[in-house]
Short mmCIF file of C-alpha atoms in Angstrom, two decimals:
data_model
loop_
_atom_site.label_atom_id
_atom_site.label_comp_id
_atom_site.label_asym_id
_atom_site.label_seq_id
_atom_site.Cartn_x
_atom_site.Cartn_y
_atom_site.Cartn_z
CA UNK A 256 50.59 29.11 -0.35
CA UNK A 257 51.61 30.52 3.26
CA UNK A 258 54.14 32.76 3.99
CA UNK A 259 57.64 31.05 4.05
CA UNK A 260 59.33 32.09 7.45
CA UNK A 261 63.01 30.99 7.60
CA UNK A 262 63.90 29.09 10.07
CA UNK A 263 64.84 31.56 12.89
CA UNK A 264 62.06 33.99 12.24
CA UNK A 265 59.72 31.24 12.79
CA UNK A 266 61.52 30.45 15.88
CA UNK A 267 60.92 34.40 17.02
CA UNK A 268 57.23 33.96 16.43
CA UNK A 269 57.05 31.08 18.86
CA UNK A 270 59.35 31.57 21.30
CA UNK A 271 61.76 33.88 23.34
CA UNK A 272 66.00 33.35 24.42
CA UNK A 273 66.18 30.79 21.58
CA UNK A 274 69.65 28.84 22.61
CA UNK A 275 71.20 26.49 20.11
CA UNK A 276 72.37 22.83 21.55
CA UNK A 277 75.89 21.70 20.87
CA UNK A 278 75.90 19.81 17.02
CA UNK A 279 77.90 16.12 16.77
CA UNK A 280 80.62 16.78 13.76
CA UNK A 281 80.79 14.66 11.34
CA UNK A 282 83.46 14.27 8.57
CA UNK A 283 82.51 13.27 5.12
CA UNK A 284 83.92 12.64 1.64
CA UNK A 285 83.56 15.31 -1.00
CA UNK A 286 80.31 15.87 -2.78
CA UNK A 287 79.09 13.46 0.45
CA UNK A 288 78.59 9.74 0.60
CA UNK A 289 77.59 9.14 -2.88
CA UNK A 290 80.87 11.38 -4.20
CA UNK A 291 77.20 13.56 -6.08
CA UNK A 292 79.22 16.37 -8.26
CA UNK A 293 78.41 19.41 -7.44
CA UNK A 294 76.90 18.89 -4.37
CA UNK A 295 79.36 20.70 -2.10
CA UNK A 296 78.79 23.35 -3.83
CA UNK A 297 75.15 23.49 -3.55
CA UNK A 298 75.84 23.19 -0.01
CA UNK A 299 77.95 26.43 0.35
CA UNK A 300 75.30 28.55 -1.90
CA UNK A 301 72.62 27.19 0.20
CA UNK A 302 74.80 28.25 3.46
CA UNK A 303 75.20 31.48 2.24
CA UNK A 304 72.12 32.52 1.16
CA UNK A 305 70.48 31.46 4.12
CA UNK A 306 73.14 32.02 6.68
CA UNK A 307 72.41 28.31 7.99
CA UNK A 308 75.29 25.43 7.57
CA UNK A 309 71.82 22.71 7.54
CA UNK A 310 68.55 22.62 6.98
CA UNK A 311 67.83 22.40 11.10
CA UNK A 312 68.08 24.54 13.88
CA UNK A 313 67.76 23.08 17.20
CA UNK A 314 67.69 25.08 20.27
CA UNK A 315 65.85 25.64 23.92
CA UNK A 316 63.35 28.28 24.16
CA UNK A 317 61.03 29.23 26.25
CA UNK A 318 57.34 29.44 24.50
CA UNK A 319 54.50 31.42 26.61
CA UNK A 320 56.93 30.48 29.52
CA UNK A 321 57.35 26.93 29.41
CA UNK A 322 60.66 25.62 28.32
CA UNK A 323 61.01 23.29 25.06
CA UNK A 324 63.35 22.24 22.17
CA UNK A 325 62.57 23.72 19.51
CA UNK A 326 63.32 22.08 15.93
CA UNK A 327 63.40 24.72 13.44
CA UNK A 328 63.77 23.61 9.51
CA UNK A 329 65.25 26.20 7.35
CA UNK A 330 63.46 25.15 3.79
CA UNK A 331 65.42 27.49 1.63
CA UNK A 332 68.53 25.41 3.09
CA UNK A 333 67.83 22.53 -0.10
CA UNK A 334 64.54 22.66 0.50
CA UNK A 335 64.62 21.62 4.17
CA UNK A 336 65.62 18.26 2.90
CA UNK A 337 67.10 15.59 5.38
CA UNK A 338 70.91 13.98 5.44
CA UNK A 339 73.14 12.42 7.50
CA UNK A 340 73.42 15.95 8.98
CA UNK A 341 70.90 16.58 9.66
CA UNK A 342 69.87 13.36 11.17
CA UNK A 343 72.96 13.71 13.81
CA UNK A 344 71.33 17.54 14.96
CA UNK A 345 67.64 15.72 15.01
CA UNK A 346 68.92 12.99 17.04
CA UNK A 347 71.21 15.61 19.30
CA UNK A 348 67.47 17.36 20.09
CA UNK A 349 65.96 14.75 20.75
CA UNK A 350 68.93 12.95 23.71
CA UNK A 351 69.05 16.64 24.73
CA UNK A 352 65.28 16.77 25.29
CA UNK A 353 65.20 13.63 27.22
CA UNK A 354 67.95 14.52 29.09
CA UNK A 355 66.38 17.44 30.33
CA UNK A 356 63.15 16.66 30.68
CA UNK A 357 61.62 18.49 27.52
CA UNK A 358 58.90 18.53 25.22
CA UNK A 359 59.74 18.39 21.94
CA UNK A 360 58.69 20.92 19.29
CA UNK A 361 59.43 20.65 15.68
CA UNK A 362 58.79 23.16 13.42
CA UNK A 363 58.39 21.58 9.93
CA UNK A 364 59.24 22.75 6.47
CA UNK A 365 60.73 20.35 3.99
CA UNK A 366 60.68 18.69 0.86
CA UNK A 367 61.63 15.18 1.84
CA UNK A 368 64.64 13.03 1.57
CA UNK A 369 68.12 14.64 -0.21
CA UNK A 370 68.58 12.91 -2.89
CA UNK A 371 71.94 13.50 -3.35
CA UNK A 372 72.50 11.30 -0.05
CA UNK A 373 70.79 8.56 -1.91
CA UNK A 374 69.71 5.83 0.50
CA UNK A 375 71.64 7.17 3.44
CA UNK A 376 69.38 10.09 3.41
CA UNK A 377 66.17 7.93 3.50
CA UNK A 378 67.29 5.85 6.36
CA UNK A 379 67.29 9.05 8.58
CA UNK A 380 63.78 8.65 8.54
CA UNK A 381 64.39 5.57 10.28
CA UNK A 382 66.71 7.51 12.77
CA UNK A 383 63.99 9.79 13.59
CA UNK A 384 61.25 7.47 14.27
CA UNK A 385 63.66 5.58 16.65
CA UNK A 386 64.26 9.03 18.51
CA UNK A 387 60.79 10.28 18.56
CA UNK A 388 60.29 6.44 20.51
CA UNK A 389 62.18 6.82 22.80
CA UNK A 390 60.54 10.56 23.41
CA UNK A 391 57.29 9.23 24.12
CA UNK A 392 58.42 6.25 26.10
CA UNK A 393 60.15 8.97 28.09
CA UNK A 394 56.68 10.52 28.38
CA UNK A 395 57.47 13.58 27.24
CA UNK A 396 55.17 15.60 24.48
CA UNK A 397 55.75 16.67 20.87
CA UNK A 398 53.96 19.37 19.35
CA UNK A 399 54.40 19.59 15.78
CA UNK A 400 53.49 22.75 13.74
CA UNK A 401 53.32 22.63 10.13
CA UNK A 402 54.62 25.01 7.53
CA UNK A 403 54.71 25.73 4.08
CA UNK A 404 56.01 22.91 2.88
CA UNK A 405 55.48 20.04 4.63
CA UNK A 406 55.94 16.71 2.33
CA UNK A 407 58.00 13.44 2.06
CA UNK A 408 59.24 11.86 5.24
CA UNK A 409 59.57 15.10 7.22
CA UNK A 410 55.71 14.80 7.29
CA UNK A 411 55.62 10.66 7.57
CA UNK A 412 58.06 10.94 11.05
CA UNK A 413 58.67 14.75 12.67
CA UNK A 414 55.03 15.73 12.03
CA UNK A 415 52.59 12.82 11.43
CA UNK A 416 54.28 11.23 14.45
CA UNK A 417 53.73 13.58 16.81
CA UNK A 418 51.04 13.65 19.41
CA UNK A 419 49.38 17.27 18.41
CA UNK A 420 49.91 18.60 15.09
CA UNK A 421 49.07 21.52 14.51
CA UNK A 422 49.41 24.27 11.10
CA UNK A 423 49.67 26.99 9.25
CA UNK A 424 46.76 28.63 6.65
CA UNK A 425 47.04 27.06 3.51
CA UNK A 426 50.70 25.15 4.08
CA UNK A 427 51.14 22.22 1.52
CA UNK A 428 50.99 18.82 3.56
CA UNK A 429 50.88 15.82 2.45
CA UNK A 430 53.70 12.99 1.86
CA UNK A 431 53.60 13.39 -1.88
CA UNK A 432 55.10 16.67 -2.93
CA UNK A 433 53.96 18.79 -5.80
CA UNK A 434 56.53 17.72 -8.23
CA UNK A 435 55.99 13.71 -8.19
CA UNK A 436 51.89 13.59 -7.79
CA UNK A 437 49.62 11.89 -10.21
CA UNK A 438 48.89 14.59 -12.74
CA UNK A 439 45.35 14.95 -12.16
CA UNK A 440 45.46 14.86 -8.34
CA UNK A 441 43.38 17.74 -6.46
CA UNK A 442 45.69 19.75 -5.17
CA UNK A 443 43.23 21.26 -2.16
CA UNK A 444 44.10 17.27 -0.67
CA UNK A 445 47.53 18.27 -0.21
CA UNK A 446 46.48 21.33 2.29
CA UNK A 447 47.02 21.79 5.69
CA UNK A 448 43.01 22.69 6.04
CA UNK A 449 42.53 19.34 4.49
CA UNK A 450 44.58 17.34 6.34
CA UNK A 451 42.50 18.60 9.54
CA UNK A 452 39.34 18.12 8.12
CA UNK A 453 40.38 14.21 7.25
CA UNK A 454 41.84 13.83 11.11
CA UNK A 455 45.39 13.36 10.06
CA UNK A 456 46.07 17.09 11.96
CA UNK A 457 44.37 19.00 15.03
CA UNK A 458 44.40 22.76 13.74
CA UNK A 459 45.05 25.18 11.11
CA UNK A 460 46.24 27.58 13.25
CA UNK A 461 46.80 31.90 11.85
CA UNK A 462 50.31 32.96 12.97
CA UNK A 463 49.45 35.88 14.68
CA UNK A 464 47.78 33.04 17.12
CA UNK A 465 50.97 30.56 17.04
CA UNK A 466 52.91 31.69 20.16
CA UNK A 467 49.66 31.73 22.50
CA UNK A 468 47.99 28.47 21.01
CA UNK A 469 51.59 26.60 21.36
CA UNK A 470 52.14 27.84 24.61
CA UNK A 471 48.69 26.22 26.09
CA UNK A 472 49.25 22.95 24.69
CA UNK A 473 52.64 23.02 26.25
CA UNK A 474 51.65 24.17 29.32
CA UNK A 475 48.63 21.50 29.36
CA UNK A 476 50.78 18.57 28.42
CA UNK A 477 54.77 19.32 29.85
CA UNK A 478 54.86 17.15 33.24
CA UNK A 479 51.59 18.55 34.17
CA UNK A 480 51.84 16.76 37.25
CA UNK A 481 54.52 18.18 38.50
CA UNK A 482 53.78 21.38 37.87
CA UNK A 483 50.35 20.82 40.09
CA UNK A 484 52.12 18.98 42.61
CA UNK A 485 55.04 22.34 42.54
CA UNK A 486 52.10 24.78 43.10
CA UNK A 487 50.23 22.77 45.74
CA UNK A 488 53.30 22.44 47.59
CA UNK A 489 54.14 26.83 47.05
CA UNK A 490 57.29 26.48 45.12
CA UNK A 491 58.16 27.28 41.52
CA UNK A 492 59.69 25.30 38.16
CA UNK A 493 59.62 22.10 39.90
CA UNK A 494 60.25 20.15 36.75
CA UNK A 495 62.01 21.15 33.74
CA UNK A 496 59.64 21.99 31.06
CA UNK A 497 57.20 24.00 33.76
CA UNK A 498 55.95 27.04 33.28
CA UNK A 499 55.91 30.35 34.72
CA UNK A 500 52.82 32.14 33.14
CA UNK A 501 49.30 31.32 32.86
CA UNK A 502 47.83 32.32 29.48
CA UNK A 503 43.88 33.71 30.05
CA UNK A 504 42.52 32.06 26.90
CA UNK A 505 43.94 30.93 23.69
CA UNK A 506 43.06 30.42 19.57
CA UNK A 507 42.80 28.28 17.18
CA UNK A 508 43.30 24.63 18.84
CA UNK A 509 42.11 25.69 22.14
CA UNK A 510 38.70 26.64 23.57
CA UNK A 511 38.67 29.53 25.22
CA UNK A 512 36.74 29.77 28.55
CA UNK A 513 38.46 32.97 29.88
CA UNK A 514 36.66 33.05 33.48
CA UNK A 515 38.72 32.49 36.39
CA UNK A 516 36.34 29.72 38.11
CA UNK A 517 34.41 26.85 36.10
CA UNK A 518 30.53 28.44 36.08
CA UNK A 519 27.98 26.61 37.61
CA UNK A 520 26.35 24.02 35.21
CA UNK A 521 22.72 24.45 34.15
CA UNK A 522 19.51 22.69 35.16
CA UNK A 523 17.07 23.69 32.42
CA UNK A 524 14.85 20.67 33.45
CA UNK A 525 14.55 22.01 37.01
CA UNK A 526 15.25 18.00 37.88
CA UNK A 527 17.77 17.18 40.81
CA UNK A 528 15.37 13.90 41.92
CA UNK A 529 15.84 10.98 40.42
CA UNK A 530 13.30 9.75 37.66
CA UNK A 531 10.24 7.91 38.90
CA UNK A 532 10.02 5.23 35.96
CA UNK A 533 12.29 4.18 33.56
CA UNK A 534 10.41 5.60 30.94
CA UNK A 535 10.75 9.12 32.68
CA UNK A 536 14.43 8.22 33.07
CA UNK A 537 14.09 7.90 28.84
CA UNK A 538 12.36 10.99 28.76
CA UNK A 539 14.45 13.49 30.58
CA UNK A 540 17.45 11.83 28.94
CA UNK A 541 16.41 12.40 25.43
CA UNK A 542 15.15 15.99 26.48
CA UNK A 543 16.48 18.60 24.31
CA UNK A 544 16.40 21.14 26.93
CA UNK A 545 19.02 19.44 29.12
CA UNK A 546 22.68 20.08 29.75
CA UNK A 547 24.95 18.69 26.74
CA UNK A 548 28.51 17.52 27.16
CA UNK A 549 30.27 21.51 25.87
CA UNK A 550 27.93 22.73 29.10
CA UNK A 551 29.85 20.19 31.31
CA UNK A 552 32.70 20.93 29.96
CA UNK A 553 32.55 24.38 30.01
CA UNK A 554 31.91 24.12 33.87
CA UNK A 555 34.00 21.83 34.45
CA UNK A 556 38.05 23.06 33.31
CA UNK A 557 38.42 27.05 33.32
CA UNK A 558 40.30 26.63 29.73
CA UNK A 559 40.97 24.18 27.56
CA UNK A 560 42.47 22.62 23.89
CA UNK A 561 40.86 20.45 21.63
CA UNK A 562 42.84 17.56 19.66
CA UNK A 563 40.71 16.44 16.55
CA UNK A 564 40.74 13.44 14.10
CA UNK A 565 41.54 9.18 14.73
CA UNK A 566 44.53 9.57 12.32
CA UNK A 567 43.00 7.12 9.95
CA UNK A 568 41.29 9.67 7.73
CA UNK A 569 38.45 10.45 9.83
CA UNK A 570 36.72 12.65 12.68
CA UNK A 571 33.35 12.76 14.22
CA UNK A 572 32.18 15.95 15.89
CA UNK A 573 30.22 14.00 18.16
CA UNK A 574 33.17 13.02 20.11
CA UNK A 575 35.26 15.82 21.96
CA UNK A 576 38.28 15.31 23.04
CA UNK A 577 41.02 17.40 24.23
CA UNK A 578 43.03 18.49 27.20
CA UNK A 579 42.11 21.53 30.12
CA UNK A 580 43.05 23.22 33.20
CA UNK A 581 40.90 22.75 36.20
CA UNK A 582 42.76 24.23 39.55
CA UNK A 583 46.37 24.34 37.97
CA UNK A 584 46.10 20.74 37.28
CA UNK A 585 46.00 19.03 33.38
CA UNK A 586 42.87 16.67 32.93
CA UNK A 587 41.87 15.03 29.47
CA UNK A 588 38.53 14.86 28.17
CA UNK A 589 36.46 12.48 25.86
CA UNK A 590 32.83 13.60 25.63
CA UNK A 591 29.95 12.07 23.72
CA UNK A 592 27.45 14.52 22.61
CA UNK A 593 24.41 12.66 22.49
CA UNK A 594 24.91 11.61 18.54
CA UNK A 595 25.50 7.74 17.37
CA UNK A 596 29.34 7.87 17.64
CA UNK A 597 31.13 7.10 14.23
CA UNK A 598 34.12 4.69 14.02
CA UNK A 599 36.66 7.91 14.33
CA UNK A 600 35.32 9.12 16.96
CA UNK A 601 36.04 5.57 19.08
CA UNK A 602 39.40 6.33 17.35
CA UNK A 603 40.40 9.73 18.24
CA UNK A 604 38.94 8.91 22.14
CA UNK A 605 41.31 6.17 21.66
CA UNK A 606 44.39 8.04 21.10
CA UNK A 607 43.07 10.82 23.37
CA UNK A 608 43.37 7.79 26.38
CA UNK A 609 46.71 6.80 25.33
CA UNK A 610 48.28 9.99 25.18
CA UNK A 611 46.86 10.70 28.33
CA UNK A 612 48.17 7.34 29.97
CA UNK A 613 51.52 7.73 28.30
CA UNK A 614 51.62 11.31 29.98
CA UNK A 615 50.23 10.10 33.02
CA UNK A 616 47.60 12.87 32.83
CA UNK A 617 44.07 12.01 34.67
CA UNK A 618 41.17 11.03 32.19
CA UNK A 619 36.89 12.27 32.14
CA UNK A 620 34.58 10.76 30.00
CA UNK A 621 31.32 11.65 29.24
CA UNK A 622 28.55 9.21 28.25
CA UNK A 623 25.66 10.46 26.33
CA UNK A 624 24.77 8.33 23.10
CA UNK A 625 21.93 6.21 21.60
CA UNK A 626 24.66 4.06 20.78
CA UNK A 627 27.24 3.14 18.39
CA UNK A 628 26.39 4.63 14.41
CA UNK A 629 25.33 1.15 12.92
CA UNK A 630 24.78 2.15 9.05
CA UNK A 631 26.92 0.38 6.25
CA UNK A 632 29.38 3.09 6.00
CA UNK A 633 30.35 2.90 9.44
CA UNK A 634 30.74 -1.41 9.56
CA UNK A 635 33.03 -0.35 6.77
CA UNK A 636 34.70 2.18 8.48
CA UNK A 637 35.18 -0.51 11.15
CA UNK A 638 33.11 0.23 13.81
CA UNK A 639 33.81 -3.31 15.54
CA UNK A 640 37.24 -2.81 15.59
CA UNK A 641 37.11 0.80 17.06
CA UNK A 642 34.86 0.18 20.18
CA UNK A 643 36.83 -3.36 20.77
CA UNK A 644 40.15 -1.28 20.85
CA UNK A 645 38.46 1.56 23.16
CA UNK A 646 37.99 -0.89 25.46
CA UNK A 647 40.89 -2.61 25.64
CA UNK A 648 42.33 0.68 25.76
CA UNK A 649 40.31 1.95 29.21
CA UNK A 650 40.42 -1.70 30.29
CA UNK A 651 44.14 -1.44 30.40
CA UNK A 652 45.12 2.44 31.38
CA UNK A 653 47.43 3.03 34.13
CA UNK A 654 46.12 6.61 34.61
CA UNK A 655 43.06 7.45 36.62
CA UNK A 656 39.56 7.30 33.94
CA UNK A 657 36.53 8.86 35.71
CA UNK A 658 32.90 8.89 33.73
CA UNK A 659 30.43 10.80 34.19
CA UNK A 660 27.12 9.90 32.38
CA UNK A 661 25.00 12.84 31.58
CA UNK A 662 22.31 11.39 28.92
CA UNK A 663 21.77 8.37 26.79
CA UNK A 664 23.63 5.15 27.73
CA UNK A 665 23.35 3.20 24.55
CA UNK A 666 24.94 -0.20 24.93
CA UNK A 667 28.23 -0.79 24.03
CA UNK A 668 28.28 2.04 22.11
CA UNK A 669 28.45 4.22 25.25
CA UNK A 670 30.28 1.41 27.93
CA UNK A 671 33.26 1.51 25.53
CA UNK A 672 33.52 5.24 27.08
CA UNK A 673 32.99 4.22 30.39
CA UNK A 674 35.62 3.45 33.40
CA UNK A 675 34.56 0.21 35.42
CA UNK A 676 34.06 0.95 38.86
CA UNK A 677 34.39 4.76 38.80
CA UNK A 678 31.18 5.46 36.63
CA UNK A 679 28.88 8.32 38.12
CA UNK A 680 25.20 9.47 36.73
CA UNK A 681 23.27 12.94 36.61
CA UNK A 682 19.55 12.38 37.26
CA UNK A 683 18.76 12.54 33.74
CA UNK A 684 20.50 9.79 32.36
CA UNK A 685 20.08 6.33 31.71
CA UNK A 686 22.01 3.09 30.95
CA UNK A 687 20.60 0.10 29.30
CA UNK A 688 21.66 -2.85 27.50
CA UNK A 689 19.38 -1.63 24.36
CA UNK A 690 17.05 0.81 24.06
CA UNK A 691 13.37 0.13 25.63
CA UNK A 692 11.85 0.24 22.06
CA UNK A 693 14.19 -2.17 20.37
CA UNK A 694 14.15 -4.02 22.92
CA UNK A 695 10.19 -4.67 22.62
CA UNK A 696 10.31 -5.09 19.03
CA UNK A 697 12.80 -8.05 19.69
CA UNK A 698 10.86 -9.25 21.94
CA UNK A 699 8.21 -9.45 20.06
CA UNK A 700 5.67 -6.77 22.10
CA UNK A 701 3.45 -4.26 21.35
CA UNK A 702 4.12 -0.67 20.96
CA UNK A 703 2.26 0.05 24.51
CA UNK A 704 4.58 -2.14 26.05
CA UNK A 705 7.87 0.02 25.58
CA UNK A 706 7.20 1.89 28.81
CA UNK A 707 6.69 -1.08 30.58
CA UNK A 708 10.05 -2.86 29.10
CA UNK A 709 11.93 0.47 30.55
CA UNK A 710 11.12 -0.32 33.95
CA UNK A 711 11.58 -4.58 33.45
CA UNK A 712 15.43 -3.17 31.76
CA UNK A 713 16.44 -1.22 35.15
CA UNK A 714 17.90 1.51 33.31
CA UNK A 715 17.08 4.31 35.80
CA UNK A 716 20.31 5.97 37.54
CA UNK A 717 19.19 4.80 41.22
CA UNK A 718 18.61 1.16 39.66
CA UNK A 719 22.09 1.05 38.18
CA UNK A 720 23.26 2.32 41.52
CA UNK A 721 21.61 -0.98 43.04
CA UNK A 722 23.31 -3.13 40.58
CA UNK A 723 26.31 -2.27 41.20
CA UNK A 724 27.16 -0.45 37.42
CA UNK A 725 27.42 2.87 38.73
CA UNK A 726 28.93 4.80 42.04
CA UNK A 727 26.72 7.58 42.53
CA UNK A 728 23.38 9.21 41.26
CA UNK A 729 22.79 12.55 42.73
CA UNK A 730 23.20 16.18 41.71
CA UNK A 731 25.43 17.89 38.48
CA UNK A 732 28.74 17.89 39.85
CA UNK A 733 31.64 16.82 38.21
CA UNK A 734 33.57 13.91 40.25
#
């Protein structure tokens, strides 16, 4: 079990000049709308040992200098459970944050619904939702971070819902609390470390690391625009939400790449020309000596935070995906890394895209695959459905996609990844509608024909140039 923080010490981890917002009041019957004996009481003993009159908090703060609403559940207030209450200070954050222009930040520890509200509890889950909507049609973040406990619909709307998650070592999550499980249910399911590992979080996160990792997602996805367009133009907090510091490197959800400029990328092969044949294309492509997608990545953003998981109950590490910093400016990433991409990891570049659309924060892709994993557990996992929906998805984006391919093309497998019209190549890289051995078996030839059906396929970067698939096929630089 983790460390139960109440609410405002968990606020002092994250954040500094904490400011409450102004609560709606509300009158209600005795014992509330269900007239529950004793409930008033429970109420007042809950208020005093806690010091708290609900089981929220909701305030401005600034984290690692950018400027959120914080949501802050007290869990020893009724176990952090949700009422009509509490849904009028949750909705409250939520108009204030729009109103101003501010990432949203909920803190979670509950139990669930309070049952002593009956039905009118429950439906504040429906209140929520509706808020959090309108948040992200307002384009504005939420970062959720998860505590000790986490269950019910706290973790179905305020943290679920939100666009990172991230939480705490060995905090109970799951919407099924301990008390109304099956029996014989393994309780390591219901962990926060779980939850990551089946993609329905980002990152466990320690909370010596909270402040720092928080504050680099916020400052990576509050109105990062803004803030770029603000420092271009010499003048400071442009936008609410933008931040005054610039944290050197961070933990847990973030990659840390603490030098000041991207480094230069490698060229192990010693190959700037362009391949000769498409065989050689093949060759350099499937070379285990050149640069991988973490290399370009690493050159590319000077730091940077990964978001893990397609919210569906899976992840594929052969996918990376994330958000970083390159000249004061927010870019997303989705990055093959030259494994048969898995149904989640279509996913989770999926809702990488969206968020990034919905933010209206610039988009790189990087293509390197054989193609799309094709085994029986993946057409289960819905493979189809995953790489139609990725396209759709970069077929219909409003924010600028750029691709860079740096390996293996695969087929669909890899186009799904790839922006029409603003596709670029590194000399060791190819593109083809199916690889050149497949494609001779189909066809019926002889193994000493594969070479010979690489050049017939066009597949080399200067060929794909000449059709008209790709922009440019020259040098390592990023576009």
């Amino acid at each position: 079990m983790a460390e139960r923080l109440s609410a405002r010490e968990v606020v002092a981890l994250v954040a500094d000049d904490f400011t409450e917002i102004r609560y709606p009041e509300r009158q209600s019957k005795p014992d509330g709308p269900l007239v529950w004996q004793g409930y008033d009481a429970s109420r007042a003993r809950a208020a005093e040992r806690t010091g708290e009159q609900e089981s929220v908090i909701c305030g401005t703060a600034r984290v690692e200098g950018t400027r959120a609403v914080l949501i802050a559940f007290e869990f020893g207030f009724l176990g952090g459970s949700l009422g009509e209450r509490t849904g009028d200070r949750l909705e409250a954050a939520y108009t204030y944050a729009r109103e101003h222009r501010l990432p949203v930040v909920p803190l979670v520890a509950t139990g669930g619904s309070r049952m002593q509200e009956g039905m009118l509890a429950l439906t504040q889950l429906q209140r929520v939702a509706r808020q959090s909507a309108l948040t992200r049609e307002a384009g504005l973040p939420q970062i959720a971070v998860l505590r000790d406990p986490t269950t019910g619909g706290g973790w179905a709307t305020l943290g679920a819902g939100a666009d990172v998650i991230l939480a705490l070592p060995g905090a109970q999550v799951g919407f099924a609390g301990s008390r109304v499980r099956p029996p014989d249910a393994d309780p390591s399911a219901y962990t926060a470390e779980s939850q990551v590992a089946a993609g329905a979080a980002d990152a466990v996160v320690r909370p010596e690391e909270l402040r720092r990792t928080l504050g680099m997602w916020l400052r990576l996805l509050a109105r990062p625009s803004d803030r770029a367009e603000a420092a271009h133009a010499g003048t400071a907090d442009a936008a609410p939400g933008s931040t005054d510091s610039t944290p050197t490197d961070a933990t847990g959800a973030t990659h840390p790449t603490p030098h000041a400029e991207p480094a230069p990328v490698p060229t192990p092969l010693g190959a700037t020309d362009l391949p000769a044949t498409g065989w050689d294309a093949v060759r350099r492509a499937r070379s285990a000596e050149r640069p991988r997608a973490a290399a370009y990545l690493d050159a590319y953003f000077t730091h940077r935070a990964a978001i893990s998981g397609d919210r569906c109950g899976g992840t594929d590490p052969g996918m990376l995906c994330g958000f970083g910093e390159r000249g004061g400016r927010t870019i997303a990433y989705a990055a093959q890394t030259g494994t048969a991409t898995r149904p989640a990891g279509y996913r989770t570049a999926t809702r990488l895209i969206r968020l990034a659309d919905r933010l209206g924060i610039p988009v790189l892709t990087l293509v390197d695959t054989p193609g799309a994993a094709n085994d029986a557990e993946a057409e289960r996992q819905g493979a189809g459905a995953a790489i139609a929906d990725l396209f759709t998805t970069v077929a219909s984006a409003r924010t600028p996609i750029t691709t860079l391919l740096i390996g293996e093309g695969g087929s669909g497998g890899a186009l799904a990844l790839a922006a029409p019209g603003a596709t670029y190549a590194t000399p060791d890289s190819y593109f083809s509608v199916i690889a050149p051995e497949p494609a001779a078996a189909i066809l019926k030839r002889p193994r000493e024909e594969v070479e010979a059906t690489a050049d017939q396929l066009r597949i080399r970067p200067q060929d794909l140039v000449e059709l008209g698939v790709i922009v440019h096929a020259e040098g390592r630089t990023l576009p």
